[in-house]
Short mmCIF file of C-alpha atoms in Angstrom, two decimals:
data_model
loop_
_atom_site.label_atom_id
_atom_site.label_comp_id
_atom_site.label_asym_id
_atom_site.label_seq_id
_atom_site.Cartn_x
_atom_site.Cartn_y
_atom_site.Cartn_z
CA UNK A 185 132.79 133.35 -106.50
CA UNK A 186 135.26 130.48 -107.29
CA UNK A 187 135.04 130.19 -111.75
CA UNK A 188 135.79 126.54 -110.49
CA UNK A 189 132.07 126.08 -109.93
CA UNK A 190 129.84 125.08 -112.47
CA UNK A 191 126.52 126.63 -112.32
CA UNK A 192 124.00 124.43 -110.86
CA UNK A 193 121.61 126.86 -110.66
CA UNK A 194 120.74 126.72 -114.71
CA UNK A 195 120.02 122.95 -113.39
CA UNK A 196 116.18 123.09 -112.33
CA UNK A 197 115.31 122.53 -109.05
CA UNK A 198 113.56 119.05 -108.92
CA UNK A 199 116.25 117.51 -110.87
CA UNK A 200 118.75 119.26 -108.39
CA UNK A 201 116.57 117.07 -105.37
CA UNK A 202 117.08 114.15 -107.73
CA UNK A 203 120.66 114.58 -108.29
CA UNK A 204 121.33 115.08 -104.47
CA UNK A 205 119.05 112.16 -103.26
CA UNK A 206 120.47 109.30 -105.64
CA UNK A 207 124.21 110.81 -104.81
CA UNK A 208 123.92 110.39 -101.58
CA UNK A 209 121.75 107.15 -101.65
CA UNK A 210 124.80 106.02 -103.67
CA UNK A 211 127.75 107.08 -101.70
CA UNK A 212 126.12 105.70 -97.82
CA UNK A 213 124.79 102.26 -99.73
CA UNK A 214 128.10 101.40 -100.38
CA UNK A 215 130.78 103.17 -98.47
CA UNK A 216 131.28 101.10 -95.35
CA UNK A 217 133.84 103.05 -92.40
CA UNK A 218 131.31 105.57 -91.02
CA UNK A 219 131.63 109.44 -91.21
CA UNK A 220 134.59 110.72 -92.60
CA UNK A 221 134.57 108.06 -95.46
CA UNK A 222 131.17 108.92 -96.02
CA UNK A 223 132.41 112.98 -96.23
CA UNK A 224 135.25 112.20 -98.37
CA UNK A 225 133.21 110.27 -100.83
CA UNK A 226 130.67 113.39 -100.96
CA UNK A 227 133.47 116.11 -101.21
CA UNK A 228 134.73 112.98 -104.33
CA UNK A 229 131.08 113.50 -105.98
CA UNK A 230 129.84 117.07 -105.44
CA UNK A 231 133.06 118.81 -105.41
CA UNK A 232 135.11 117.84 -108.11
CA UNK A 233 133.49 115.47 -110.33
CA UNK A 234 130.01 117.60 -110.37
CA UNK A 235 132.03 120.93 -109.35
CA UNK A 236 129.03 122.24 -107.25
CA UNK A 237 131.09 123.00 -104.43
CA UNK A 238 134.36 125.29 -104.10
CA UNK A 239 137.31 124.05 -101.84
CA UNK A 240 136.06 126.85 -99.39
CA UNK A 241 132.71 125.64 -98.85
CA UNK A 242 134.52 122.02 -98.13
CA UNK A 243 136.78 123.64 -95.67
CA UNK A 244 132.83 125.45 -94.29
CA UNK A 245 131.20 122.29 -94.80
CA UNK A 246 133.96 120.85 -92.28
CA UNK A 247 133.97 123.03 -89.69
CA UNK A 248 130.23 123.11 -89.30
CA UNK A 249 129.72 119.53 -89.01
CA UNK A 250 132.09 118.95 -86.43
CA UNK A 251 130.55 121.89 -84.27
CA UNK A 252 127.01 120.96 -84.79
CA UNK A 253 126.02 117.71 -83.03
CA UNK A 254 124.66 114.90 -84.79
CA UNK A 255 125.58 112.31 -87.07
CA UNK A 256 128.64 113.59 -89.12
CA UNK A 257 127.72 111.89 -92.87
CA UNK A 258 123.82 113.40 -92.36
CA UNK A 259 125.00 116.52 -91.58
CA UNK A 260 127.52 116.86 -94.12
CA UNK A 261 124.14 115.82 -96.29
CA UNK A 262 122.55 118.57 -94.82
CA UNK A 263 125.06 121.36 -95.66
CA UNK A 264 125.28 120.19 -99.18
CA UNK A 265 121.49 119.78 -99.86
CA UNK A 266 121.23 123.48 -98.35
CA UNK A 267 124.18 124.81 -100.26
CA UNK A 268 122.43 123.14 -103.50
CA UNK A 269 118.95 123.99 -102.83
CA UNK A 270 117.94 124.91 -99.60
CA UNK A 271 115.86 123.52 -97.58
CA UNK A 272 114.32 121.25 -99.94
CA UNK A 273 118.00 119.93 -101.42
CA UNK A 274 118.74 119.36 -97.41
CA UNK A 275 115.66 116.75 -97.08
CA UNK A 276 116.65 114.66 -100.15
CA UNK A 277 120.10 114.46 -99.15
CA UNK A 278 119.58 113.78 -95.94
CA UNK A 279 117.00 111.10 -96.96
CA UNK A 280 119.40 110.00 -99.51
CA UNK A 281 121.66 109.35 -96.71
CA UNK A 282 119.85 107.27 -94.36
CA UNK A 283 117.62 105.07 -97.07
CA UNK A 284 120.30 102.53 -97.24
CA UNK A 285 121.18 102.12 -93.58
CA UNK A 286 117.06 101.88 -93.27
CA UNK A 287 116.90 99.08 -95.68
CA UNK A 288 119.91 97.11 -95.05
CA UNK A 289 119.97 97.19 -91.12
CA UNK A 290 116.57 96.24 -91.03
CA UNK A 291 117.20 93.47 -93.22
CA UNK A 292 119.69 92.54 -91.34
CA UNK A 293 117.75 92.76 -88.30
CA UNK A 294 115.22 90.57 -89.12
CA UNK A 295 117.54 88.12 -90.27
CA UNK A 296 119.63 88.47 -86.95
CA UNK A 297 116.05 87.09 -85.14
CA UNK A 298 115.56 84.34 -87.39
CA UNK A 299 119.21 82.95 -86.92
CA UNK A 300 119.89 83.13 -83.17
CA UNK A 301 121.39 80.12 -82.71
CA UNK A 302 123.89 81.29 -85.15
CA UNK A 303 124.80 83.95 -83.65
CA UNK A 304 124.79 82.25 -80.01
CA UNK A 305 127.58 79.31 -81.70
CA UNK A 306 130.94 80.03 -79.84
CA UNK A 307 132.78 80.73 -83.21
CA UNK A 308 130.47 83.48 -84.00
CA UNK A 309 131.00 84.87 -80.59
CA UNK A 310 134.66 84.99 -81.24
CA UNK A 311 134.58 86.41 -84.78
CA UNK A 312 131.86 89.47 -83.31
CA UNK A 313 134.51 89.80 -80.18
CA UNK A 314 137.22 90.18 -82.62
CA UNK A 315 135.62 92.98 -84.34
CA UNK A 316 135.31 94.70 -81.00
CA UNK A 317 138.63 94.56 -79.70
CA UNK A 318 139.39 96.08 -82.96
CA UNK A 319 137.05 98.27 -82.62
CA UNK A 320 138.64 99.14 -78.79
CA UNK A 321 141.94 100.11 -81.35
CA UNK A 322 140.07 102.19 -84.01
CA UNK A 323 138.74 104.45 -81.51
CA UNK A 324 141.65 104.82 -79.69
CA UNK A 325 143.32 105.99 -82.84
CA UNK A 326 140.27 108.22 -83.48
CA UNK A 327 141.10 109.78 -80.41
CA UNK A 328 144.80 110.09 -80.58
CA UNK A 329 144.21 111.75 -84.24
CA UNK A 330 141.66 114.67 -82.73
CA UNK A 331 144.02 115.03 -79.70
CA UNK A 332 145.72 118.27 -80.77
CA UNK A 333 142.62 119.96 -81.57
CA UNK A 334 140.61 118.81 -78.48
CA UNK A 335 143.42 119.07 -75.73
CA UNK A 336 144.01 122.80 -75.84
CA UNK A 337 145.72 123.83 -72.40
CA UNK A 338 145.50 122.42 -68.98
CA UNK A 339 141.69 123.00 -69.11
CA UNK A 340 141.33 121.16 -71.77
CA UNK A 341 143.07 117.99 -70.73
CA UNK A 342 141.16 118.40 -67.01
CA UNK A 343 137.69 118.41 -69.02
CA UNK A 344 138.97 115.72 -70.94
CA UNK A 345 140.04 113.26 -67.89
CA UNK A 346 137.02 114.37 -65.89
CA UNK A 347 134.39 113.42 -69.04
CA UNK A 348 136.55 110.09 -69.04
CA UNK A 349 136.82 109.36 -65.19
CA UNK A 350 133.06 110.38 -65.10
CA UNK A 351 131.71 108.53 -67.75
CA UNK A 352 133.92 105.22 -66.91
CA UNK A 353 134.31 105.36 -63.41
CA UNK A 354 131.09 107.25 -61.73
CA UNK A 355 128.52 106.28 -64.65
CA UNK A 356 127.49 109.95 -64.36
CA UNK A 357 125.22 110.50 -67.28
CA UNK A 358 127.10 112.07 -70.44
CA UNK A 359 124.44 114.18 -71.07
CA UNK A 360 125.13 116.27 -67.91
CA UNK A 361 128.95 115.43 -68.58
CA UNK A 362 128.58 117.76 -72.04
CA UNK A 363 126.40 120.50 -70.57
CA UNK A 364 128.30 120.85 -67.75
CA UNK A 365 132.00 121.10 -70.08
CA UNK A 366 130.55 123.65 -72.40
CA UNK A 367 128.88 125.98 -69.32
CA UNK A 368 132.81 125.48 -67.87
CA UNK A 369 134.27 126.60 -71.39
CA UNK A 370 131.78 129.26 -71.59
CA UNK A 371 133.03 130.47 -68.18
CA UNK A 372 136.85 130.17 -68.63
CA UNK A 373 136.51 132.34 -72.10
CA UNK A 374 134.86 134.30 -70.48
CA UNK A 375 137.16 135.08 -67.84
CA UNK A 376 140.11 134.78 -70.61
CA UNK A 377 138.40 138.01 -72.12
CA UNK A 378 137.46 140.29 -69.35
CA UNK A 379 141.33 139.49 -68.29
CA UNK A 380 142.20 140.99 -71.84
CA UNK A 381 139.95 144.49 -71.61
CA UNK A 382 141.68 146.94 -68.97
CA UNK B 69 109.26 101.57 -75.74
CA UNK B 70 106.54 103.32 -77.80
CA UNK B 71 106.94 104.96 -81.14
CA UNK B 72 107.41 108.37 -79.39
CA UNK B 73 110.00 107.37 -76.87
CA UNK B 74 111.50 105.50 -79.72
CA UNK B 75 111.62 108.90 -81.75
CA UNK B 76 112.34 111.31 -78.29
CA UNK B 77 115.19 109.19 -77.03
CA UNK B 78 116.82 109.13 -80.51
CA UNK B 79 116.17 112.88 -80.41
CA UNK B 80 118.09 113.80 -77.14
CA UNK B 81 121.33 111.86 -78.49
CA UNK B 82 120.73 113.68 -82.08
CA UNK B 83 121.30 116.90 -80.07
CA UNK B 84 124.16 115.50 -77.49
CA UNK B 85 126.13 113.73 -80.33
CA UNK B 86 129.03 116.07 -80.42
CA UNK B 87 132.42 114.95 -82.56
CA UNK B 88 130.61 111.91 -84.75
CA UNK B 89 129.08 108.78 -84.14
CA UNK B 90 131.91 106.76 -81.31
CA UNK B 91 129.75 109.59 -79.12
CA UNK B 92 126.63 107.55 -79.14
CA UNK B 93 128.45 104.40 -77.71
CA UNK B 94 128.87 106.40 -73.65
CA UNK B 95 124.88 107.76 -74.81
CA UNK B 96 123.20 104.49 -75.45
CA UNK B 97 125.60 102.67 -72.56
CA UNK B 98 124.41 104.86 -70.41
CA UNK B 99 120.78 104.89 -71.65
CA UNK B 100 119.51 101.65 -73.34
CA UNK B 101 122.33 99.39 -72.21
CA UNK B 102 122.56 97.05 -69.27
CA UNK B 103 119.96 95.25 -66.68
CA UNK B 104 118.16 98.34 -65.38
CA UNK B 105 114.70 98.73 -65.83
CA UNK B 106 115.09 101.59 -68.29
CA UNK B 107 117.22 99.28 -70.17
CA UNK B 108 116.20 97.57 -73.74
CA UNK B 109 119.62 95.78 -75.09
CA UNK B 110 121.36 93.03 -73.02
CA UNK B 111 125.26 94.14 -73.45
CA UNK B 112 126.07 91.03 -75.45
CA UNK B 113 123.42 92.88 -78.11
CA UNK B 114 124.97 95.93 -77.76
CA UNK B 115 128.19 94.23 -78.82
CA UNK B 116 126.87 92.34 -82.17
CA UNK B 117 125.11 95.64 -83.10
CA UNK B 118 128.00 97.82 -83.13
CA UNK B 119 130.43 94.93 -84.94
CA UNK B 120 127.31 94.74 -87.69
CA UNK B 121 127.04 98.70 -87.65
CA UNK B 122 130.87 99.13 -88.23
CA UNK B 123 131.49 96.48 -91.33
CA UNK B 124 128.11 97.30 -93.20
CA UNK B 125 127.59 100.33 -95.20
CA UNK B 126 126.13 103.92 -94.14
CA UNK B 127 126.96 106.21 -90.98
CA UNK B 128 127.73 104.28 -88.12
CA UNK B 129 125.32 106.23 -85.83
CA UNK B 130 122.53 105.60 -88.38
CA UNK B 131 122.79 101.95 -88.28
CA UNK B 132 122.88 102.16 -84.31
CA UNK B 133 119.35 104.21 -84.45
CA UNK B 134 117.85 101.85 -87.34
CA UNK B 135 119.13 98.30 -85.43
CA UNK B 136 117.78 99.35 -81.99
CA UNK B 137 114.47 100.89 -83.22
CA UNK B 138 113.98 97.99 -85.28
CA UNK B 139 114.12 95.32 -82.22
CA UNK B 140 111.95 98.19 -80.33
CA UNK B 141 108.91 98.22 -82.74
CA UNK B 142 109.59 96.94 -85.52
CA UNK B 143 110.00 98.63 -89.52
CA UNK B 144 108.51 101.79 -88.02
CA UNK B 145 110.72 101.79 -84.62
CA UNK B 146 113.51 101.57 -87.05
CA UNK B 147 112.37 104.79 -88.89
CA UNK B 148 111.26 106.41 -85.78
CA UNK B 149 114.72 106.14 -84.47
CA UNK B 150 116.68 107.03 -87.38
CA UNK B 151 114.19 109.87 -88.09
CA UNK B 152 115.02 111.60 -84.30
CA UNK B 153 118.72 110.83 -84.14
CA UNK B 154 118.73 113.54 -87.67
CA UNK B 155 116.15 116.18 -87.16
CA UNK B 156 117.96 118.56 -84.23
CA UNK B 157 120.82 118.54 -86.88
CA UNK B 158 118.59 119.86 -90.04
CA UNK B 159 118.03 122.59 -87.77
CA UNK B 160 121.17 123.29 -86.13
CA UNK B 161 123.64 122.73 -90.12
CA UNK B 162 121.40 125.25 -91.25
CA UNK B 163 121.92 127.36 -88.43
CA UNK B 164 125.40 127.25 -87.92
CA UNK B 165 125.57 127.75 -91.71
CA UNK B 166 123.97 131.59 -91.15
CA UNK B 167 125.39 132.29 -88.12
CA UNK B 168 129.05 130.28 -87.80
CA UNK B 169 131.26 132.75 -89.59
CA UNK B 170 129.55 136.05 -88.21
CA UNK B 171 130.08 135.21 -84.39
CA UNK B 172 133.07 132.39 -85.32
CA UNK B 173 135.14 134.70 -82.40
CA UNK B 174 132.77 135.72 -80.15
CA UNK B 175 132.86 134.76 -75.98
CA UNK B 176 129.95 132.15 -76.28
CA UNK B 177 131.00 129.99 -78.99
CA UNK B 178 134.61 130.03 -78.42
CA UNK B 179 133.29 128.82 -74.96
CA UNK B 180 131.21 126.21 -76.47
CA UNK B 181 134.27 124.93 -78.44
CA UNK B 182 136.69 125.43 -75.76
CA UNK B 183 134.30 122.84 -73.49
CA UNK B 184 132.67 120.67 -76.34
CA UNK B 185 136.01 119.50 -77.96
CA UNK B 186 137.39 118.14 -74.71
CA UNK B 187 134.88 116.58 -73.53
CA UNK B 188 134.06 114.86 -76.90
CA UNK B 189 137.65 113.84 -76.60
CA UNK B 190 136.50 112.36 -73.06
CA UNK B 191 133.86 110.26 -73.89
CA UNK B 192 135.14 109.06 -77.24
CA UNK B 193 137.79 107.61 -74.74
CA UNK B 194 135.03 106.54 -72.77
CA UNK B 195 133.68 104.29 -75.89
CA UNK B 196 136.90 102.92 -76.36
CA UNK B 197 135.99 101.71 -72.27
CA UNK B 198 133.22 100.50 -72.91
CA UNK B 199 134.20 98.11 -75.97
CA UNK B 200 137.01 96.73 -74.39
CA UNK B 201 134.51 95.21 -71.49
CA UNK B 202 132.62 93.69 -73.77
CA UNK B 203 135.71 92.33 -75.18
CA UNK B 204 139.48 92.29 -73.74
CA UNK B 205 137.83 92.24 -70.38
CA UNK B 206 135.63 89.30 -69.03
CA UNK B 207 133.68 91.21 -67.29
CA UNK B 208 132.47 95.40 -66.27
CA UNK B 209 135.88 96.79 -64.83
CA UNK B 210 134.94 96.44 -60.58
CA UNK B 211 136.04 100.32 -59.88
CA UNK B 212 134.61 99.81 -56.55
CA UNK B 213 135.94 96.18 -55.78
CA UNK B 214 139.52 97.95 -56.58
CA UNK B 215 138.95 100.69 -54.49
CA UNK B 216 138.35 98.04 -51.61
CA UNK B 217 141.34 96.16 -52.19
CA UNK B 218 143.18 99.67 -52.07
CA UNK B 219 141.45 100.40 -49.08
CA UNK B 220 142.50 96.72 -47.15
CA UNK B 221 138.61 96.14 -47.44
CA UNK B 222 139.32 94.20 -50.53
CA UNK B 223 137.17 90.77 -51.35
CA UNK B 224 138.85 90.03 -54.96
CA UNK B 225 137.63 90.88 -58.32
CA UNK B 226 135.38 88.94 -58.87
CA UNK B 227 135.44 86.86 -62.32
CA UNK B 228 137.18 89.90 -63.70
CA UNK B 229 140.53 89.29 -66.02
CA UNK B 230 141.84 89.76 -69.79
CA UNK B 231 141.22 87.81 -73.06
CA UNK B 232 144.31 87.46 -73.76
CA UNK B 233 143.19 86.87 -77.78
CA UNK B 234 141.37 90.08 -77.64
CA UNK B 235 143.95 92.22 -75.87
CA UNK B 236 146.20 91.62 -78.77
CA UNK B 237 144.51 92.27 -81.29
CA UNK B 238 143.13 95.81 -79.50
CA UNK B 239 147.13 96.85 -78.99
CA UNK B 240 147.73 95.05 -82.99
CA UNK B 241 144.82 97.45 -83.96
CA UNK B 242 146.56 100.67 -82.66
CA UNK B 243 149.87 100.35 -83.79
CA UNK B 244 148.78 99.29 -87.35
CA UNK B 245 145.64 102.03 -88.50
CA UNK B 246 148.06 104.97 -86.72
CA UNK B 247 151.37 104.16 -88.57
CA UNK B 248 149.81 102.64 -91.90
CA UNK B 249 146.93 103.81 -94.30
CA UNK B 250 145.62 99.76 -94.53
CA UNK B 251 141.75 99.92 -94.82
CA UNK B 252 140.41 99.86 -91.27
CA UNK B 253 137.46 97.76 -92.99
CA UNK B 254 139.79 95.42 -94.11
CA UNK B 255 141.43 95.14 -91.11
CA UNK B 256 138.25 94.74 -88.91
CA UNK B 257 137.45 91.40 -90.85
CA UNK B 258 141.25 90.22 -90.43
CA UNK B 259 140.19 91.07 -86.78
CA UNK B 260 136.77 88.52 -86.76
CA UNK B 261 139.06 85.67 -88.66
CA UNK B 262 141.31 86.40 -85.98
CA UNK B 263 138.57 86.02 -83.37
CA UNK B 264 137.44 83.24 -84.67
CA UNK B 265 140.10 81.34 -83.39
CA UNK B 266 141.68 83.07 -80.67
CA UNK B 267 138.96 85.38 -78.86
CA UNK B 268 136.39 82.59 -77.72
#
């Protein structure tokens, strides 16, 4: 075990839930950017100022959120809570982590129906068209910065042009888009392996 | 919708959301978005809800769930929604936790990876599609109206064509968040100023 780590466990339980819940509640009712602002401002609190975590159950903490589907700041809530306390220290992060987003987007929300003919002036409708052409940008360079990872071999660019030419082009549901790319990986490694054995 | 399709639908994208929230965009487009019957947010919704999602604070993909189950049902549509889009994932972290580094090399989850990262690649692409017609484009790109023209059964596009304003700022965007660290936060509200003027 890393002597980095303080020992949360002479830290009782229900004060542990606390501890997690308000951190988290914290960290997603202020950090605006989405996932992996969210992450590094967790990894900032839990890691090194509270020194429950080790560098190596970062690096873990990583890896399993990107495989597992699903929001990436919940489930790096998830993995924490769990490392911390189980199953219990999972459901107060991971409430921790979506109180604020509850409150303020419904707030929000509510507003939104009250002020329609706000949001309906043409000025409006250019700032909110702004955003999303910058938003068309940000995801691009999203993509371009998990290319080397994701585009592994001619197989993996093919899968990659076929979910995009799918999706865009033939509206195919990405639901079957996913299944079918992971039964097609499955396959290929497959193959890749029995090739290996003589 | 109903509470429970509220909390299934949110569900089914909790467990299809591979590689982070930008996934959800090609999920709900394909879903929730549009004229169909099935459909519950006009596209012009769909935009303001992801510029709001983006520049207010928590996960992205949260703030999708809480906005559309809010204008579904209500305060408990809201938590309905938000409430499916997590639970396959308290499942599944804790899973992977036990099980990841055991079978990390074996056929079926090297498989998994070897499919799942590419096509997450795909349709985060695919978002990046789908904003840009509800922005740099006027209109849905006319795949098929191309494909006439191509074909010499061609009829025109249609109102399709580029905001000029917006197609700027998108190529603006790329250049300056992959060669500088400046806040992409920031530099989404530079981006609405910017709109204000220029994208209408």
């Amino acid at each position: 075990m890393n002597s980095a780590i303080s020992h949360y466990s002479e830290i009782i339980a229900s004060r542990r839930n606390w501890i997690l819940f308000f951190g988290y509640v914290k960290i997603t009712g202020v950090v605006i950017g989405g996932g992996y602002a969210i992450i590094a401002a967790a990894q900032e609190e839990f890691a090194h100022r509270r020194k429950w975590l080790s560098e190596d159950d970062i690096l873990e903490m990583i890896t399993v959120t990107q495989t597992v589907p699903g929001i990436l700041a919940c489930n790096s809530a998830i993995y924490i809570g769990w490392r911390i306390n189980k199953f219990a220290g999972a459901l107060c992060a991971l409430f921790g982590a979506i109180l604020p987003s509850l409150i303020i987007i419904v707030a929000i929300a509510a507003a939104i129906g009250a002020m329609s003919h706000f949001i309906d002036n043409e000025y409006v409708q250019g700032a909110f068209r702004g955003v999303i052409a910058g938003i068309v940008g940000l995801v691009i360079v999203t993509a371009l910065k998990m290319r080397k990872k994701a585009l592994v071999g001619a197989f993996g660019r093919l899968i990659a042009i076929g979910c995009l030419i799918g999706m865009c082009v033939f509206k195919v549901n990405p639901a079957w888009l996913i299944v079918a790319s992971i039964a097609l990986g499955i396959v290929k490694v497959a193959f890749k392996y029995a090739e290996k054995r003589p | 919708m109903t509470l429970w399709a509220i909390y299934w639908t949110f569900f089914k994208f909790g467990l299809l959301c591979f590689g982070g929230g930008y996934m959800l965009v090609p999920l709900l487009s394909a879903g929730l978005v549009g004229t169909s019957p099935g459909a519950v947010l006009t596209p012009e919704a769909f935009a303001n809800l992801i510029s709001i999602a983006q520049v207010t604070p928590g996960p992205v993909g949260i703030n999708t769930a809480t906005y559309v189950g809010f204008t579904q049902q209500g305060v408990f549509g809201a938590i309905l929604g938000t409430l499916g889009i997590v639970t396959p994932a308290l499942g599944l972290v804790i899973l992977a936790v036990k099980l990841l580094k055991k079978y990390e090399k074996s056929v079926p989850v090297q498989g998994f990876l070897a499919g799942m990262r590419p096509a997450s690649f795909g349709l985060v692409l695919s978002a990046a599609v789908i904003f840009a017609e509800l922005s740099v484009f006027r209109t849905a790109i006319p795949w098929g109206k191309f494909w006439n023209i191509l074909n010499g059964t061609g009829d025109g596009i249609g109102g399709f064509g580029v905001n000029l304003g917006c197609a700027l700022i998108a190529i603006i965007t790329v250049l300056v968040l992959f060669k500088t660290k400046f806040s992409f936060v920031a530099w989404l509200l530079i981006c609405a100023l910017f709109g204000v003027f220029f994208c209408r």
